[in-house]
Coordinates of C-alpha atoms and ligand atoms in Angstrom, one line a residue:
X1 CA 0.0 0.0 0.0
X2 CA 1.3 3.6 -0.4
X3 CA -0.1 7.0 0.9
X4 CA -0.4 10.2 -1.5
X5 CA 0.4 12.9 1.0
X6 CA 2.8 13.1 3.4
X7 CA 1.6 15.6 6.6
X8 CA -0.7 15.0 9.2
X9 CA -3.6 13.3 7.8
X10 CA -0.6 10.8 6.3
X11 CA 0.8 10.2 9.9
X12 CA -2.7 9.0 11.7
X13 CA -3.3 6.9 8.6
X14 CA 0.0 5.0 8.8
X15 CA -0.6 4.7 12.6
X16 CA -4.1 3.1 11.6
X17 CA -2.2 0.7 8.4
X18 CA 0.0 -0.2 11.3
X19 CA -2.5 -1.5 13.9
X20 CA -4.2 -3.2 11.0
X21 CA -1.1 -5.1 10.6
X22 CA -0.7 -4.1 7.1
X23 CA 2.8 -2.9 5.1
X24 CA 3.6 0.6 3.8
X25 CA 5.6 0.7 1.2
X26 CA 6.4 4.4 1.3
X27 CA 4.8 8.0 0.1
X28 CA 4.4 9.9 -2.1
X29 CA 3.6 14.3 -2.0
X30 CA 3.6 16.5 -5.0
X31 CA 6.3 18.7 -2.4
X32 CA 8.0 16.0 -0.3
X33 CA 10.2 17.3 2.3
X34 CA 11.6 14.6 4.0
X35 CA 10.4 15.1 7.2
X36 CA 8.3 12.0 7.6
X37 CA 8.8 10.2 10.6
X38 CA 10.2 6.4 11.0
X39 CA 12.5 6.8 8.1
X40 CA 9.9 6.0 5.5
X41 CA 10.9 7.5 2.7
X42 CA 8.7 10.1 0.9
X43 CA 9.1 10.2 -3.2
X44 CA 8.0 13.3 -5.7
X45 CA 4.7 11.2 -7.4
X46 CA 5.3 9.4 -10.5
X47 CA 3.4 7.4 -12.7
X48 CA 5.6 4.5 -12.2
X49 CA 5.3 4.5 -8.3
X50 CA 1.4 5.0 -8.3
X51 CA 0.6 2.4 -11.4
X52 CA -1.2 -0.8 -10.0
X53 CA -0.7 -0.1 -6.5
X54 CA -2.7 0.2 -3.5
X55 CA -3.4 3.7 -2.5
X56 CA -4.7 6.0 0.0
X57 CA -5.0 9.8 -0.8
X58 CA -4.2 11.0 2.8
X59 CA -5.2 14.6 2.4
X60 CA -7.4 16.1 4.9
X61 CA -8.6 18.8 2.3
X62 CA -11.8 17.5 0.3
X63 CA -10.9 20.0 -2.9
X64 CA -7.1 19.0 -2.9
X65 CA -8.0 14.9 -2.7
X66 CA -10.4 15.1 -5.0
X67 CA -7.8 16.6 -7.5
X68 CA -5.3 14.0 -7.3
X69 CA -7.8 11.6 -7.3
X70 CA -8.9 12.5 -10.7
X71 CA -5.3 13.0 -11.8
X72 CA -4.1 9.7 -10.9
X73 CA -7.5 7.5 -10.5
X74 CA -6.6 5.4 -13.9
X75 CA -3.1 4.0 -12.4
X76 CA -3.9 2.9 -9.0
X77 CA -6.7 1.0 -7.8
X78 CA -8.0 2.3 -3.9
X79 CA -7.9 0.8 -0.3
X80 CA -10.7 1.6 2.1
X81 CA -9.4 1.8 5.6
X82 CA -11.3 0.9 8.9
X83 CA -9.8 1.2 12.6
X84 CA -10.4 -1.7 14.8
X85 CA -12.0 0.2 17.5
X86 CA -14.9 1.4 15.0
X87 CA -18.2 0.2 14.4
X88 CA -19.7 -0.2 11.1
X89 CA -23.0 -1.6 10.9
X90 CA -23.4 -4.8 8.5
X91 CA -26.2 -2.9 7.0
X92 CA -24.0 0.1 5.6
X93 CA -21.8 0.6 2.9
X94 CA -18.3 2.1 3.1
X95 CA -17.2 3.4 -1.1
X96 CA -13.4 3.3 -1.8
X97 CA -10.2 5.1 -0.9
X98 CA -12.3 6.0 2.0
X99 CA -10.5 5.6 5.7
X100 CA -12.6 5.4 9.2
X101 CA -10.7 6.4 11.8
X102 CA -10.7 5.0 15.4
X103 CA -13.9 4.5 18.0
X104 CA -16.1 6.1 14.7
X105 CA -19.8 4.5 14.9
X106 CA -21.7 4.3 12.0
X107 CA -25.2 2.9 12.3
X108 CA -27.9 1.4 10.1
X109 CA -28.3 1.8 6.4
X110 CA -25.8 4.5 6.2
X111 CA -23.8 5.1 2.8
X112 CA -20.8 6.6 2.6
X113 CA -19.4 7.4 -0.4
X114 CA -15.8 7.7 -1.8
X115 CA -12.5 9.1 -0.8
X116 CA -14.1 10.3 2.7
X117 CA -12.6 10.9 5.8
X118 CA -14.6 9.8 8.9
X119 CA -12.6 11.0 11.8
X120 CA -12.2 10.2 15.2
X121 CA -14.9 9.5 17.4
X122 CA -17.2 11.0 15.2
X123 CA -21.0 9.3 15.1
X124 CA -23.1 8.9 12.1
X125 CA -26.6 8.0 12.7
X126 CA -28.8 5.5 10.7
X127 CA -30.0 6.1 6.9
X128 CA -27.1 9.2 6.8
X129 CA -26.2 9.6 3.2
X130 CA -22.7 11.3 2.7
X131 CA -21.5 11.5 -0.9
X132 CA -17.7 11.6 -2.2
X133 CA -14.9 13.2 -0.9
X134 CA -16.6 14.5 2.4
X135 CA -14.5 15.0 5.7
X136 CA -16.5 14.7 9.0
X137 CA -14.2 15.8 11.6
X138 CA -13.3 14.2 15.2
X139 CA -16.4 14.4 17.6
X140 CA -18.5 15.6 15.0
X141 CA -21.9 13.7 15.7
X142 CA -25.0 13.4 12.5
X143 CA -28.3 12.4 13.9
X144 CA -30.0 10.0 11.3
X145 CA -31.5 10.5 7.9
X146 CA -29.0 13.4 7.2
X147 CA -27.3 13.9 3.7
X148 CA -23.8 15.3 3.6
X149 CA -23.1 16.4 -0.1
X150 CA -20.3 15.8 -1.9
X151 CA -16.8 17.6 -0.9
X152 CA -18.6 19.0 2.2
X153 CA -16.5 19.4 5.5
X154 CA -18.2 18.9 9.3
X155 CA -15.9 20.9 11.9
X156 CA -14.7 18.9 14.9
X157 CA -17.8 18.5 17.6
X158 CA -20.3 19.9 15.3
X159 CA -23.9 18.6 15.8
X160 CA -25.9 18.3 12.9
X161 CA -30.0 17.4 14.2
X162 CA -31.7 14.9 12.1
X163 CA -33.2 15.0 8.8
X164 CA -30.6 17.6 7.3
X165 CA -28.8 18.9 4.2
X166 CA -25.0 19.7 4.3
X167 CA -24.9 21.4 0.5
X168 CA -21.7 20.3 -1.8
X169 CA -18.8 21.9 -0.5
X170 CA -20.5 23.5 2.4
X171 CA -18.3 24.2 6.2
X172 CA -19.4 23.3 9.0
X173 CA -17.2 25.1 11.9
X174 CA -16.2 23.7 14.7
X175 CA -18.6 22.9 17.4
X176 CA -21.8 24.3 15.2
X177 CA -25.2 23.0 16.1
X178 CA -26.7 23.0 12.9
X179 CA -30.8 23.0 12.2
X180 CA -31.8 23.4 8.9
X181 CA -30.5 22.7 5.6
X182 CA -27.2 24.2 4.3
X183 CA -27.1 25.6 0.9
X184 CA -24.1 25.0 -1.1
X185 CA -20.8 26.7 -0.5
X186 CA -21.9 28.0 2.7
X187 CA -19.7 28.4 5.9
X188 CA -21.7 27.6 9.3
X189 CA -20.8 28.5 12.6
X190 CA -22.5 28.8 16.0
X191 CA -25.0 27.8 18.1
X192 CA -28.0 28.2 16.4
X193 CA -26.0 27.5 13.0
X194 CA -25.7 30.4 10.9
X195 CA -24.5 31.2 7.5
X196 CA -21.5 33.8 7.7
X197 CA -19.9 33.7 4.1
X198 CA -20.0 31.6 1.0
X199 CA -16.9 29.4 0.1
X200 CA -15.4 29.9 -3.3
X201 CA -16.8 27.0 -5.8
X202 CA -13.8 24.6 -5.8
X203 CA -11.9 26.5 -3.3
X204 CA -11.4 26.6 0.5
X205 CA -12.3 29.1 2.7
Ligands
ACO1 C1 -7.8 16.0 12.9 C2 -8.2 17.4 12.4 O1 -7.5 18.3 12.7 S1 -9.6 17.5 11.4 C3 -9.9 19.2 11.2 C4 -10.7 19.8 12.3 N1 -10.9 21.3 12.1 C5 -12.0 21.9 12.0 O2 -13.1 21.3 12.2 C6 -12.0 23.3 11.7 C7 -13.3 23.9 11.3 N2 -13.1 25.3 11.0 C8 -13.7 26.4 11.6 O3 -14.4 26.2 12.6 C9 -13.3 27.7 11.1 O4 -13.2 28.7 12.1 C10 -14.3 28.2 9.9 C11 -14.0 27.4 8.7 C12 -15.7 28.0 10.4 C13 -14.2 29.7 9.6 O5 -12.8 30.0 9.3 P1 -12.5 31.4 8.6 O6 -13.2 31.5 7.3 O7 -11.0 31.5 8.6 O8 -13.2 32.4 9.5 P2 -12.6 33.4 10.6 O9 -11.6 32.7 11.5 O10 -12.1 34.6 9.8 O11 -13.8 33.8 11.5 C14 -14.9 34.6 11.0 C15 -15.8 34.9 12.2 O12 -16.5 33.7 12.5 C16 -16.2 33.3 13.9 N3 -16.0 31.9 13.9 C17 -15.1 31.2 13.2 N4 -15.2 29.9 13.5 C18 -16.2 29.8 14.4 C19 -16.7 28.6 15.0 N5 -16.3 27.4 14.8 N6 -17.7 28.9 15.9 C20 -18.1 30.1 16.2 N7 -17.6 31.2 15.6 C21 -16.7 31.0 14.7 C22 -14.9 34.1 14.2 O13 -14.8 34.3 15.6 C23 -15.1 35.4 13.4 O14 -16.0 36.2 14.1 P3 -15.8 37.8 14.1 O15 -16.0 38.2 12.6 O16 -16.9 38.3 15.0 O17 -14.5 38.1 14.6

């Protein structure tokens, strides 16, 4: 297995390959630096060390992952990662590339779609639907029946009540309660959620 990215996101991923008793082979980051830890070395990508491997885009922005993902998607194939310590109900489906990070419980009938990040501790309730390339953040919690468009990010401890929208590429900030639907693009924050700026269409903040 290899890991595109080499920073943060990268390190809690190789922790979780490790305690799955899995091998990586080493990294690769469009600006290595050579400052990953336990001497794993960390190569400029090429075609040659992507083609027909295992791989897991470990970039914790949903905008930059899902551009290497479409620029290197006909080499590689994708691993789906799951922590011991989380629960996954037998009655949900997890897509590719995607990696669920530990104590994470996922309930009934959820789908989760590609290339997502389901951080730590985080709880999504039963009949969620979260589309591609979607980060929900550590101790973010999603009652049940909510839909989480695609590239969308959930802030660390939001709260999102049942029944909900999260637009495509909408923010959820840290710690938000959020109520109603989201429109698309929006950035949430507070306690009642409110919008206080649109994101730019393929952009971050
Ligand atoms: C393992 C990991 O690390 S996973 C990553 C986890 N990280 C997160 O979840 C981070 C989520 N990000 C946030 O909460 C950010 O603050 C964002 C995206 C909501 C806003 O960021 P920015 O666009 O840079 O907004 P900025 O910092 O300029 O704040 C704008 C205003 O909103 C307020 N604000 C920003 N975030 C929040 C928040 N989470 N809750 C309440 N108010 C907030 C600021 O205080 C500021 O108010 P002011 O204008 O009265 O001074």
């Amino acid at each position: 297995m290899i890991l595109y990215g080499s920073g943060g996101q990268a390190k809690v991923i190789y922790d979780l390959i490790l305690s799955n008793n899995h091998l990586l082979e080493y990294l690769v980051d469009d600006r290595p630096n050579g400052n990953f830890p336990h001497h794993l070395p960390v190569y400029a990508p090429a075609e040659e060390l992507i083609r027909n491997k295992k791989v897991i885009i470990a970039v914790g922005d949903n905008t930059t992952r899902e551009k290497i993902y479409h620029r290197i998607k006909d080499w590689c194939d994708f691993e789906t990662l799951q922590h011991s310590s989380a629960y996954v109900s037998r009655f949900s489906t997890v897509g590719e590339g995607t990696v669920i990070m530990p104590q994470v419980c996922i309930n009934a009938e959820v789908t989760i779609g590609r290339h997502c990040i389901i951080n730590t501790a985080c709880t999504v309730e039963h009949e969620c639907v979260i589309e591609d390339f979607v980060h929900i953040s550590p101790k973010a919690s999603l009652a049940g029946n909510i839909m989480v468009k695609k590239g969308a990010h959930i802030g660390i401890g939001a709260c999102i009540i049942q029944g909900v929208t999260i637009g495509e590429n909408a923010m959820i900030g840290a710690g938000a309660v959020v109520l109603r639907d989201v429109p698309p693009h929006a950035v949430v924050v507070g306690n009642p959620g409110k919008i206080i700026k649109m994101r730019e269409e393929h952009g971050t903040i």
